[in-house]
Amino acid sequence: MHLISASRRTDIPAFYAGWFARRLEAGFCHCLNPFNGSVRAVSLRPEDCAGIVCWTRHAAPLLNGLARWRSAGHRFAFHYTINGYPPRVESHNPSLETALRTFRSLSDLLGPERVWWRYDPVVLTRETPPAWHLRNFARLARELSGYTKRCYFSFVSVYHKTRRNLAAAGAAILEPEAEARRALAAELASEALGRGIRMYACCDAGLLQPGVEAARCVDIGAFEDGLQAEFPPSPTRAGCGCVRSIDIGAYDTCLFGCAYCYATNSRRAA
């Protein structure tokens, strides 16, 4: 058995739901190795998939099929990103009202234990300083209270293309010291816990403290507690707590155009 990640590389539910539905019905898909260009077939049959972890900002195109696929034996969990950034940072995301409404509908289908809020990445700019994040996060946590039990977050990794794309969008990035990041994380965690949401820091041990746990974004324990030994840790970068999975997405195919995106060089490329 294997876990499917769909996908860290692109938003399959938002843009490729039709493809995904056809592949689930067929019981397999092909996926591309981004490093050597090789292609392999991957089984999507329920008996071969311990679970499917979806990553999205807009799950509405998948909602109608979920009941049918679950009846066939598939098990799903969703990482659902809602950040609420200004348009210059997230230029083509669904409206905040749409995102919150769809998140709640998905939670009603799967339960709050399987729909996880991603407030990720935390991008600090002159327009979005720590005080802005505290207000924004508090509002979102209030809206999502009761619909999720987890919030995953990290501070933006400043790669060359990240800095370039944010600067092109007119959002010069601020890079606070570790203690300032830790202090902000503590305040976010306090707000989240008051709403029944636990915080999980992705790939940053320096943020761990009471109320902030280490993230395992792909975690077999979310589906089956007895299979941990069969799914060893397989970190995607330093500090990652994820277990082994197969990512069926492709880079440079997401059309949301977020200025901080790691997986897409530009919206034009996508």
PDB file of C-alpha atoms in Angstrom:
ATOM      1  CA  MET A   1       0.000   0.000   0.000  1.00  0.00           C
ATOM      2  CA  HIS A   2       1.031   3.596  -0.503  1.00  0.00           C
ATOM      3  CA  LEU A   3      -0.071   7.109   0.389  1.00  0.00           C
ATOM      4  CA  ILE A   4      -0.927   9.556  -2.383  1.00  0.00           C
ATOM      5  CA  SER A   5      -0.070  13.250  -2.161  1.00  0.00           C
ATOM      6  CA  ALA A   6      -2.264  15.287  -4.518  1.00  0.00           C
ATOM      7  CA  SER A   7      -0.287  17.507  -4.552  1.00  0.00           C
ATOM      8  CA  ARG A   8       2.445  19.648  -3.074  1.00  0.00           C
ATOM      9  CA  ARG A   9       3.387  20.656  -6.633  1.00  0.00           C
ATOM     10  CA  THR A  10       0.069  22.034  -7.869  1.00  0.00           C
ATOM     11  CA  ASP A  11      -3.573  22.459  -6.910  1.00  0.00           C
ATOM     12  CA  ILE A  12      -5.214  19.346  -8.366  1.00  0.00           C
ATOM     13  CA  PRO A  13      -8.661  19.877  -6.773  1.00  0.00           C
ATOM     14  CA  ALA A  14      -8.907  23.452  -8.074  1.00  0.00           C
ATOM     15  CA  PHE A  15      -7.571  23.032 -11.622  1.00  0.00           C
ATOM     16  CA  TYR A  16      -7.418  19.324 -12.475  1.00  0.00           C
ATOM     17  CA  ALA A  17     -10.453  17.860 -10.734  1.00  0.00           C
ATOM     18  CA  GLY A  18     -11.753  16.368 -13.978  1.00  0.00           C
ATOM     19  CA  TRP A  19      -8.465  14.575 -14.614  1.00  0.00           C
ATOM     20  CA  PHE A  20      -8.335  13.398 -11.006  1.00  0.00           C
ATOM     21  CA  ALA A  21     -11.896  12.049 -11.147  1.00  0.00           C
ATOM     22  CA  ARG A  22     -11.160  10.137 -14.352  1.00  0.00           C
ATOM     23  CA  ARG A  23      -7.980   8.659 -12.878  1.00  0.00           C
ATOM     24  CA  LEU A  24      -9.792   7.524  -9.721  1.00  0.00           C
ATOM     25  CA  GLU A  25     -12.417   5.847 -11.869  1.00  0.00           C
ATOM     26  CA  ALA A  26      -9.697   4.195 -13.984  1.00  0.00           C
ATOM     27  CA  GLY A  27      -7.790   3.090 -10.886  1.00  0.00           C
ATOM     28  CA  PHE A  28      -4.381   4.453 -11.878  1.00  0.00           C
ATOM     29  CA  CYS A  29      -2.528   7.532 -13.097  1.00  0.00           C
ATOM     30  CA  HIS A  30       0.851   8.334 -14.584  1.00  0.00           C
ATOM     31  CA  CYS A  31       3.165  10.724 -12.802  1.00  0.00           C
ATOM     32  CA  LEU A  32       6.351  12.477 -13.866  1.00  0.00           C
ATOM     33  CA  ASN A  33       9.607  12.434 -11.905  1.00  0.00           C
ATOM     34  CA  PRO A  34      10.591  16.127 -11.966  1.00  0.00           C
ATOM     35  CA  PHE A  35      14.281  15.345 -11.556  1.00  0.00           C
ATOM     36  CA  ASN A  36      14.957  12.794 -14.295  1.00  0.00           C
ATOM     37  CA  GLY A  37      11.862  13.055 -16.496  1.00  0.00           C
ATOM     38  CA  SER A  38      10.842   9.419 -16.084  1.00  0.00           C
ATOM     39  CA  VAL A  39       7.158   8.478 -16.017  1.00  0.00           C
ATOM     40  CA  ARG A  40       5.585   5.708 -13.998  1.00  0.00           C
ATOM     41  CA  ALA A  41       2.137   4.288 -13.431  1.00  0.00           C
ATOM     42  CA  VAL A  42       0.705   4.579  -9.910  1.00  0.00           C
ATOM     43  CA  SER A  43      -2.258   2.569  -8.672  1.00  0.00           C
ATOM     44  CA  LEU A  44      -5.185   4.591  -7.349  1.00  0.00           C
ATOM     45  CA  ARG A  45      -7.292   1.561  -6.452  1.00  0.00           C
ATOM     46  CA  PRO A  46      -8.700   1.797  -2.914  1.00  0.00           C
ATOM     47  CA  GLU A  47      -7.041  -1.488  -1.912  1.00  0.00           C
ATOM     48  CA  ASP A  48      -3.642  -0.037  -2.855  1.00  0.00           C
ATOM     49  CA  CYS A  49      -4.081   3.434  -1.321  1.00  0.00           C
ATOM     50  CA  ALA A  50      -3.867   3.782   2.445  1.00  0.00           C
ATOM     51  CA  GLY A  51      -5.064   7.347   1.959  1.00  0.00           C
ATOM     52  CA  ILE A  52      -5.069  10.358  -0.354  1.00  0.00           C
ATOM     53  CA  VAL A  53      -3.805  13.668   1.023  1.00  0.00           C
ATOM     54  CA  CYS A  54      -5.111  16.575  -1.045  1.00  0.00           C
ATOM     55  CA  TRP A  55      -3.583  20.074  -0.967  1.00  0.00           C
ATOM     56  CA  THR A  56      -5.799  22.895  -2.175  1.00  0.00           C
ATOM     57  CA  ARG A  57      -7.149  26.421  -1.946  1.00  0.00           C
ATOM     58  CA  HIS A  58     -10.404  25.548  -3.698  1.00  0.00           C
ATOM     59  CA  ALA A  59     -11.929  22.090  -3.225  1.00  0.00           C
ATOM     60  CA  ALA A  60     -15.362  22.886  -4.692  1.00  0.00           C
ATOM     61  CA  PRO A  61     -14.756  21.003  -8.004  1.00  0.00           C
ATOM     62  CA  LEU A  62     -14.250  17.758  -6.027  1.00  0.00           C
ATOM     63  CA  LEU A  63     -17.144  18.008  -3.587  1.00  0.00           C
ATOM     64  CA  ASN A  64     -19.722  16.210  -5.719  1.00  0.00           C
ATOM     65  CA  GLY A  65     -17.532  13.136  -6.196  1.00  0.00           C
ATOM     66  CA  LEU A  66     -16.265  12.656  -2.660  1.00  0.00           C
ATOM     67  CA  ALA A  67     -19.214  10.648  -1.361  1.00  0.00           C
ATOM     68  CA  ARG A  68     -18.979   8.237  -4.310  1.00  0.00           C
ATOM     69  CA  TRP A  69     -15.218   7.744  -3.994  1.00  0.00           C
ATOM     70  CA  ARG A  70     -15.459   7.244  -0.249  1.00  0.00           C
ATOM     71  CA  SER A  71     -18.182   4.642  -0.776  1.00  0.00           C
ATOM     72  CA  ALA A  72     -15.754   2.865  -3.114  1.00  0.00           C
ATOM     73  CA  GLY A  73     -13.232   2.671  -0.251  1.00  0.00           C
ATOM     74  CA  HIS A  74     -11.044   5.740  -0.716  1.00  0.00           C
ATOM     75  CA  ARG A  75      -9.926   7.693   2.346  1.00  0.00           C
ATOM     76  CA  PHE A  76      -9.180  11.413   2.077  1.00  0.00           C
ATOM     77  CA  ALA A  77      -7.616  14.166   4.134  1.00  0.00           C
ATOM     78  CA  PHE A  78      -7.264  17.765   2.976  1.00  0.00           C
ATOM     79  CA  HIS A  79      -4.699  20.467   3.592  1.00  0.00           C
ATOM     80  CA  TYR A  80      -6.779  23.566   2.869  1.00  0.00           C
ATOM     81  CA  THR A  81      -4.877  26.845   2.543  1.00  0.00           C
ATOM     82  CA  ILE A  82      -6.651  30.024   3.605  1.00  0.00           C
ATOM     83  CA  ASN A  83      -4.337  32.984   4.242  1.00  0.00           C
ATOM     84  CA  GLY A  84      -6.410  36.058   3.416  1.00  0.00           C
ATOM     85  CA  TYR A  85      -3.497  38.005   1.941  1.00  0.00           C
ATOM     86  CA  PRO A  86      -3.918  41.201  -0.095  1.00  0.00           C
ATOM     87  CA  PRO A  87      -4.318  40.745  -3.877  1.00  0.00           C
ATOM     88  CA  ARG A  88      -0.753  41.744  -4.640  1.00  0.00           C
ATOM     89  CA  VAL A  89       0.434  38.663  -2.721  1.00  0.00           C
ATOM     90  CA  GLU A  90      -2.379  36.244  -3.700  1.00  0.00           C
ATOM     91  CA  SER A  91      -3.632  37.633  -6.997  1.00  0.00           C
ATOM     92  CA  HIS A  92      -6.006  34.912  -8.231  1.00  0.00           C
ATOM     93  CA  ASN A  93      -7.203  33.051  -5.134  1.00  0.00           C
ATOM     94  CA  PRO A  94     -10.899  32.419  -4.486  1.00  0.00           C
ATOM     95  CA  SER A  95     -12.560  35.148  -2.456  1.00  0.00           C
ATOM     96  CA  LEU A  96     -12.257  34.726   1.273  1.00  0.00           C
ATOM     97  CA  GLU A  97     -15.997  34.159   1.554  1.00  0.00           C
ATOM     98  CA  THR A  98     -15.856  31.386  -1.063  1.00  0.00           C
ATOM     99  CA  ALA A  99     -12.861  29.736   0.587  1.00  0.00           C
ATOM    100  CA  LEU A 100     -14.484  29.710   4.022  1.00  0.00           C
ATOM    101  CA  ARG A 101     -17.796  28.427   2.676  1.00  0.00           C
ATOM    102  CA  THR A 102     -16.142  25.589   0.754  1.00  0.00           C
ATOM    103  CA  PHE A 103     -13.939  24.687   3.726  1.00  0.00           C
ATOM    104  CA  ARG A 104     -17.035  24.321   5.898  1.00  0.00           C
ATOM    105  CA  SER A 105     -18.801  22.204   3.275  1.00  0.00           C
ATOM    106  CA  LEU A 106     -15.775  19.920   3.011  1.00  0.00           C
ATOM    107  CA  SER A 107     -15.592  19.617   6.799  1.00  0.00           C
ATOM    108  CA  ASP A 108     -19.280  18.685   6.904  1.00  0.00           C
ATOM    109  CA  LEU A 109     -18.490  15.840   4.469  1.00  0.00           C
ATOM    110  CA  LEU A 110     -15.252  14.506   5.960  1.00  0.00           C
ATOM    111  CA  GLY A 111     -15.301  15.761   9.546  1.00  0.00           C
ATOM    112  CA  PRO A 112     -13.033  18.357  11.178  1.00  0.00           C
ATOM    113  CA  GLU A 113     -10.391  15.695  11.914  1.00  0.00           C
ATOM    114  CA  ARG A 114      -9.688  15.236   8.186  1.00  0.00           C
ATOM    115  CA  VAL A 115      -9.786  18.852   6.952  1.00  0.00           C
ATOM    116  CA  TRP A 116      -6.706  20.797   8.057  1.00  0.00           C
ATOM    117  CA  TRP A 117      -6.257  24.526   7.776  1.00  0.00           C
ATOM    118  CA  ARG A 118      -2.959  25.745   6.336  1.00  0.00           C
ATOM    119  CA  TYR A 119      -2.038  29.298   7.287  1.00  0.00           C
ATOM    120  CA  ASP A 120       1.013  28.949   5.143  1.00  0.00           C
ATOM    121  CA  PRO A 121       3.376  30.495   4.486  1.00  0.00           C
ATOM    122  CA  VAL A 122       3.480  33.393   6.912  1.00  0.00           C
ATOM    123  CA  VAL A 123       4.790  36.256   4.753  1.00  0.00           C
ATOM    124  CA  LEU A 124       5.890  39.393   6.571  1.00  0.00           C
ATOM    125  CA  THR A 125       5.964  42.600   4.524  1.00  0.00           C
ATOM    126  CA  ARG A 126       5.321  46.260   5.274  1.00  0.00           C
ATOM    127  CA  GLU A 127       1.698  45.619   4.309  1.00  0.00           C
ATOM    128  CA  THR A 128       1.463  42.406   6.369  1.00  0.00           C
ATOM    129  CA  PRO A 129       3.526  42.962   9.549  1.00  0.00           C
ATOM    130  CA  PRO A 130       3.078  40.854  12.703  1.00  0.00           C
ATOM    131  CA  ALA A 131       0.166  42.982  13.943  1.00  0.00           C
ATOM    132  CA  TRP A 132      -1.665  42.381  10.652  1.00  0.00           C
ATOM    133  CA  HIS A 133      -1.152  38.621  10.978  1.00  0.00           C
ATOM    134  CA  LEU A 134      -2.490  38.605  14.521  1.00  0.00           C
ATOM    135  CA  ARG A 135      -5.704  40.331  13.431  1.00  0.00           C
ATOM    136  CA  ASN A 136      -6.063  38.303  10.246  1.00  0.00           C
ATOM    137  CA  PHE A 137      -5.349  34.953  11.888  1.00  0.00           C
ATOM    138  CA  ALA A 138      -7.785  35.673  14.732  1.00  0.00           C
ATOM    139  CA  ARG A 139     -10.555  36.419  12.233  1.00  0.00           C
ATOM    140  CA  LEU A 140      -9.902  33.231  10.232  1.00  0.00           C
ATOM    141  CA  ALA A 141      -9.611  31.069  13.354  1.00  0.00           C
ATOM    142  CA  ARG A 142     -12.964  32.398  14.537  1.00  0.00           C
ATOM    143  CA  GLU A 143     -14.570  31.564  11.172  1.00  0.00           C
ATOM    144  CA  LEU A 144     -13.087  28.033  11.110  1.00  0.00           C
ATOM    145  CA  SER A 145     -13.688  27.136  14.750  1.00  0.00           C
ATOM    146  CA  GLY A 146     -15.474  23.807  14.942  1.00  0.00           C
ATOM    147  CA  TYR A 147     -14.623  22.929  11.328  1.00  0.00           C
ATOM    148  CA  THR A 148     -11.009  21.870  11.853  1.00  0.00           C
ATOM    149  CA  LYS A 149      -8.768  20.574  14.621  1.00  0.00           C
ATOM    150  CA  ARG A 150      -5.383  21.441  13.095  1.00  0.00           C
ATOM    151  CA  CYS A 151      -3.564  24.434  11.634  1.00  0.00           C
ATOM    152  CA  TYR A 152      -0.264  23.957   9.789  1.00  0.00           C
ATOM    153  CA  PHE A 153       2.027  26.929   9.285  1.00  0.00           C
ATOM    154  CA  SER A 154       5.566  28.014   8.453  1.00  0.00           C
ATOM    155  CA  PHE A 155       7.375  31.244   7.740  1.00  0.00           C
ATOM    156  CA  VAL A 156       8.141  31.791   4.068  1.00  0.00           C
ATOM    157  CA  SER A 157      11.444  30.378   2.807  1.00  0.00           C
ATOM    158  CA  VAL A 158      13.186  33.177   0.940  1.00  0.00           C
ATOM    159  CA  TYR A 159      14.514  31.519  -2.201  1.00  0.00           C
ATOM    160  CA  HIS A 160      15.784  33.693  -5.049  1.00  0.00           C
ATOM    161  CA  LYS A 161      12.561  33.306  -7.061  1.00  0.00           C
ATOM    162  CA  THR A 162      10.476  33.986  -3.938  1.00  0.00           C
ATOM    163  CA  ARG A 163      12.207  37.295  -3.313  1.00  0.00           C
ATOM    164  CA  ARG A 164      12.045  38.160  -7.028  1.00  0.00           C
ATOM    165  CA  ASN A 165       8.325  37.400  -7.380  1.00  0.00           C
ATOM    166  CA  LEU A 166       7.350  39.194  -4.179  1.00  0.00           C
ATOM    167  CA  ALA A 167       9.388  42.239  -5.201  1.00  0.00           C
ATOM    168  CA  ALA A 168       7.745  42.217  -8.642  1.00  0.00           C
ATOM    169  CA  ALA A 169       4.368  42.215  -6.885  1.00  0.00           C
ATOM    170  CA  GLY A 170       5.403  45.244  -4.825  1.00  0.00           C
ATOM    171  CA  ALA A 171       5.669  43.298  -1.579  1.00  0.00           C
ATOM    172  CA  ALA A 172       9.211  43.651  -0.268  1.00  0.00           C
ATOM    173  CA  ILE A 173       9.725  40.864   2.244  1.00  0.00           C
ATOM    174  CA  LEU A 174      10.755  41.399   5.868  1.00  0.00           C
ATOM    175  CA  GLU A 175      12.968  38.768   7.490  1.00  0.00           C
ATOM    176  CA  PRO A 176      12.598  38.851  11.296  1.00  0.00           C
ATOM    177  CA  GLU A 177      15.031  37.181  13.664  1.00  0.00           C
ATOM    178  CA  ALA A 178      14.273  33.732  15.046  1.00  0.00           C
ATOM    179  CA  GLU A 179      13.022  35.067  18.384  1.00  0.00           C
ATOM    180  CA  ALA A 180      10.544  37.390  16.687  1.00  0.00           C
ATOM    181  CA  ARG A 181       9.195  34.503  14.595  1.00  0.00           C
ATOM    182  CA  ARG A 182       8.914  32.367  17.709  1.00  0.00           C
ATOM    183  CA  ALA A 183       7.045  35.096  19.580  1.00  0.00           C
ATOM    184  CA  LEU A 184       4.566  35.538  16.735  1.00  0.00           C
ATOM    185  CA  ALA A 185       4.057  31.769  16.560  1.00  0.00           C
ATOM    186  CA  ALA A 186       3.256  31.716  20.280  1.00  0.00           C
ATOM    187  CA  GLU A 187       0.581  34.400  19.861  1.00  0.00           C
ATOM    188  CA  LEU A 188      -0.985  32.603  16.901  1.00  0.00           C
ATOM    189  CA  ALA A 189      -1.008  29.350  18.860  1.00  0.00           C
ATOM    190  CA  SER A 190      -2.724  30.995  21.815  1.00  0.00           C
ATOM    191  CA  GLU A 191      -5.473  32.297  19.539  1.00  0.00           C
ATOM    192  CA  ALA A 192      -5.853  28.927  17.804  1.00  0.00           C
ATOM    193  CA  LEU A 193      -6.057  26.910  21.012  1.00  0.00           C
ATOM    194  CA  GLY A 194      -8.832  29.180  22.212  1.00  0.00           C
ATOM    195  CA  ARG A 195     -10.763  28.067  19.130  1.00  0.00           C
ATOM    196  CA  GLY A 196     -10.063  24.356  19.593  1.00  0.00           C
ATOM    197  CA  ILE A 197      -7.315  24.261  16.935  1.00  0.00           C
ATOM    198  CA  ARG A 198      -3.811  22.874  17.482  1.00  0.00           C
ATOM    199  CA  MET A 199      -0.843  24.456  15.706  1.00  0.00           C
ATOM    200  CA  TYR A 200       1.758  22.445  13.761  1.00  0.00           C
ATOM    201  CA  ALA A 201       4.988  24.074  12.595  1.00  0.00           C
ATOM    202  CA  CYS A 202       6.264  22.809   9.253  1.00  0.00           C
ATOM    203  CA  CYS A 203      10.042  22.297   8.890  1.00  0.00           C
ATOM    204  CA  ASP A 204      11.114  24.675  11.679  1.00  0.00           C
ATOM    205  CA  ALA A 205      12.167  23.195  15.007  1.00  0.00           C
ATOM    206  CA  GLY A 206      12.860  26.707  16.313  1.00  0.00           C
ATOM    207  CA  LEU A 207       9.115  27.371  16.483  1.00  0.00           C
ATOM    208  CA  LEU A 208       8.315  24.370  18.700  1.00  0.00           C
ATOM    209  CA  GLN A 209       7.022  25.362  22.128  1.00  0.00           C
ATOM    210  CA  PRO A 210       3.930  24.762  24.266  1.00  0.00           C
ATOM    211  CA  GLY A 211       1.002  24.911  21.862  1.00  0.00           C
ATOM    212  CA  VAL A 212       3.129  24.393  18.726  1.00  0.00           C
ATOM    213  CA  GLU A 213       3.969  20.825  17.672  1.00  0.00           C
ATOM    214  CA  ALA A 214       6.164  19.474  14.875  1.00  0.00           C
ATOM    215  CA  ALA A 215       4.181  18.952  11.675  1.00  0.00           C
ATOM    216  CA  ARG A 216       3.775  15.696   9.792  1.00  0.00           C
ATOM    217  CA  CYS A 217       1.820  16.988   6.826  1.00  0.00           C
ATOM    218  CA  VAL A 218       1.648  13.523   5.247  1.00  0.00           C
ATOM    219  CA  ASP A 219       0.910  11.260   8.208  1.00  0.00           C
ATOM    220  CA  ILE A 220      -0.300   7.679   7.997  1.00  0.00           C
ATOM    221  CA  GLY A 221      -1.662   8.090  11.525  1.00  0.00           C
ATOM    222  CA  ALA A 222      -4.412  10.293  10.102  1.00  0.00           C
ATOM    223  CA  PHE A 223      -5.754   7.210   8.312  1.00  0.00           C
ATOM    224  CA  GLU A 224      -4.535   4.086  10.100  1.00  0.00           C
ATOM    225  CA  ASP A 225      -2.670   3.978  13.404  1.00  0.00           C
ATOM    226  CA  GLY A 226      -1.347   0.447  12.898  1.00  0.00           C
ATOM    227  CA  LEU A 227       0.658   1.083   9.732  1.00  0.00           C
ATOM    228  CA  GLN A 228       3.400   3.434  10.960  1.00  0.00           C
ATOM    229  CA  ALA A 229       6.132   0.811  10.561  1.00  0.00           C
ATOM    230  CA  GLU A 230       5.230   0.358   6.898  1.00  0.00           C
ATOM    231  CA  PHE A 231       5.494   4.090   6.171  1.00  0.00           C
ATOM    232  CA  PRO A 232       8.939   5.304   7.273  1.00  0.00           C
ATOM    233  CA  PRO A 233       9.814   9.002   7.461  1.00  0.00           C
ATOM    234  CA  SER A 234      10.646  10.468   4.065  1.00  0.00           C
ATOM    235  CA  PRO A 235      11.439  14.174   4.525  1.00  0.00           C
ATOM    236  CA  THR A 236      11.125  16.448   1.508  1.00  0.00           C
ATOM    237  CA  ARG A 237      13.468  19.031   3.070  1.00  0.00           C
ATOM    238  CA  ALA A 238      15.273  19.695   6.331  1.00  0.00           C
ATOM    239  CA  GLY A 239      12.976  19.356   9.339  1.00  0.00           C
ATOM    240  CA  CYS A 240      10.134  17.721   7.392  1.00  0.00           C
ATOM    241  CA  GLY A 241       8.202  15.091   9.376  1.00  0.00           C
ATOM    242  CA  CYS A 242       6.280  13.534   6.474  1.00  0.00           C
ATOM    243  CA  VAL A 243       6.203   9.804   5.800  1.00  0.00           C
ATOM    244  CA  ARG A 244       6.760   8.187   2.419  1.00  0.00           C
ATOM    245  CA  SER A 245       4.159   9.079  -0.210  1.00  0.00           C
ATOM    246  CA  ILE A 246       3.794   9.371  -3.974  1.00  0.00           C
ATOM    247  CA  ASP A 247       3.160  12.872  -5.282  1.00  0.00           C
ATOM    248  CA  ILE A 248       1.106  12.748  -8.483  1.00  0.00           C
ATOM    249  CA  GLY A 249       1.292  16.462  -9.354  1.00  0.00           C
ATOM    250  CA  ALA A 250       3.593  18.454 -11.631  1.00  0.00           C
ATOM    251  CA  TYR A 251       5.485  21.697 -11.092  1.00  0.00           C
ATOM    252  CA  ASP A 252       4.622  24.891 -13.004  1.00  0.00           C
ATOM    253  CA  THR A 253       0.958  23.955 -13.452  1.00  0.00           C
ATOM    254  CA  CYS A 254      -0.833  25.961 -10.720  1.00  0.00           C
ATOM    255  CA  LEU A 255      -2.687  29.043 -11.968  1.00  0.00           C
ATOM    256  CA  PHE A 256      -3.291  30.828  -8.681  1.00  0.00           C
ATOM    257  CA  GLY A 257      -0.161  32.916  -9.152  1.00  0.00           C
ATOM    258  CA  CYS A 258       0.742  33.458  -5.484  1.00  0.00           C
ATOM    259  CA  ALA A 259       3.810  35.678  -5.309  1.00  0.00           C
ATOM    260  CA  TYR A 260       5.520  33.497  -2.701  1.00  0.00           C
ATOM    261  CA  CYS A 261       4.959  30.150  -4.457  1.00  0.00           C
ATOM    262  CA  TYR A 262       7.792  27.587  -4.326  1.00  0.00           C
ATOM    263  CA  ALA A 263       6.354  25.199  -6.938  1.00  0.00           C
ATOM    264  CA  THR A 264       5.614  27.591  -9.805  1.00  0.00           C
ATOM    265  CA  ASN A 265       8.160  29.962 -11.304  1.00  0.00           C
ATOM    266  CA  SER A 266       5.460  32.304 -12.583  1.00  0.00           C
ATOM    267  CA  ARG A 267       1.800  32.307 -13.499  1.00  0.00           C
ATOM    268  CA  ARG A 268       2.841  32.824 -17.126  1.00  0.00           C
ATOM    269  CA  ALA A 269       4.906  29.613 -16.970  1.00  0.00           C
ATOM    270  CA  ALA A 270       1.905  27.740 -15.576  1.00  0.00           C
TER     271      ALA A 270
END
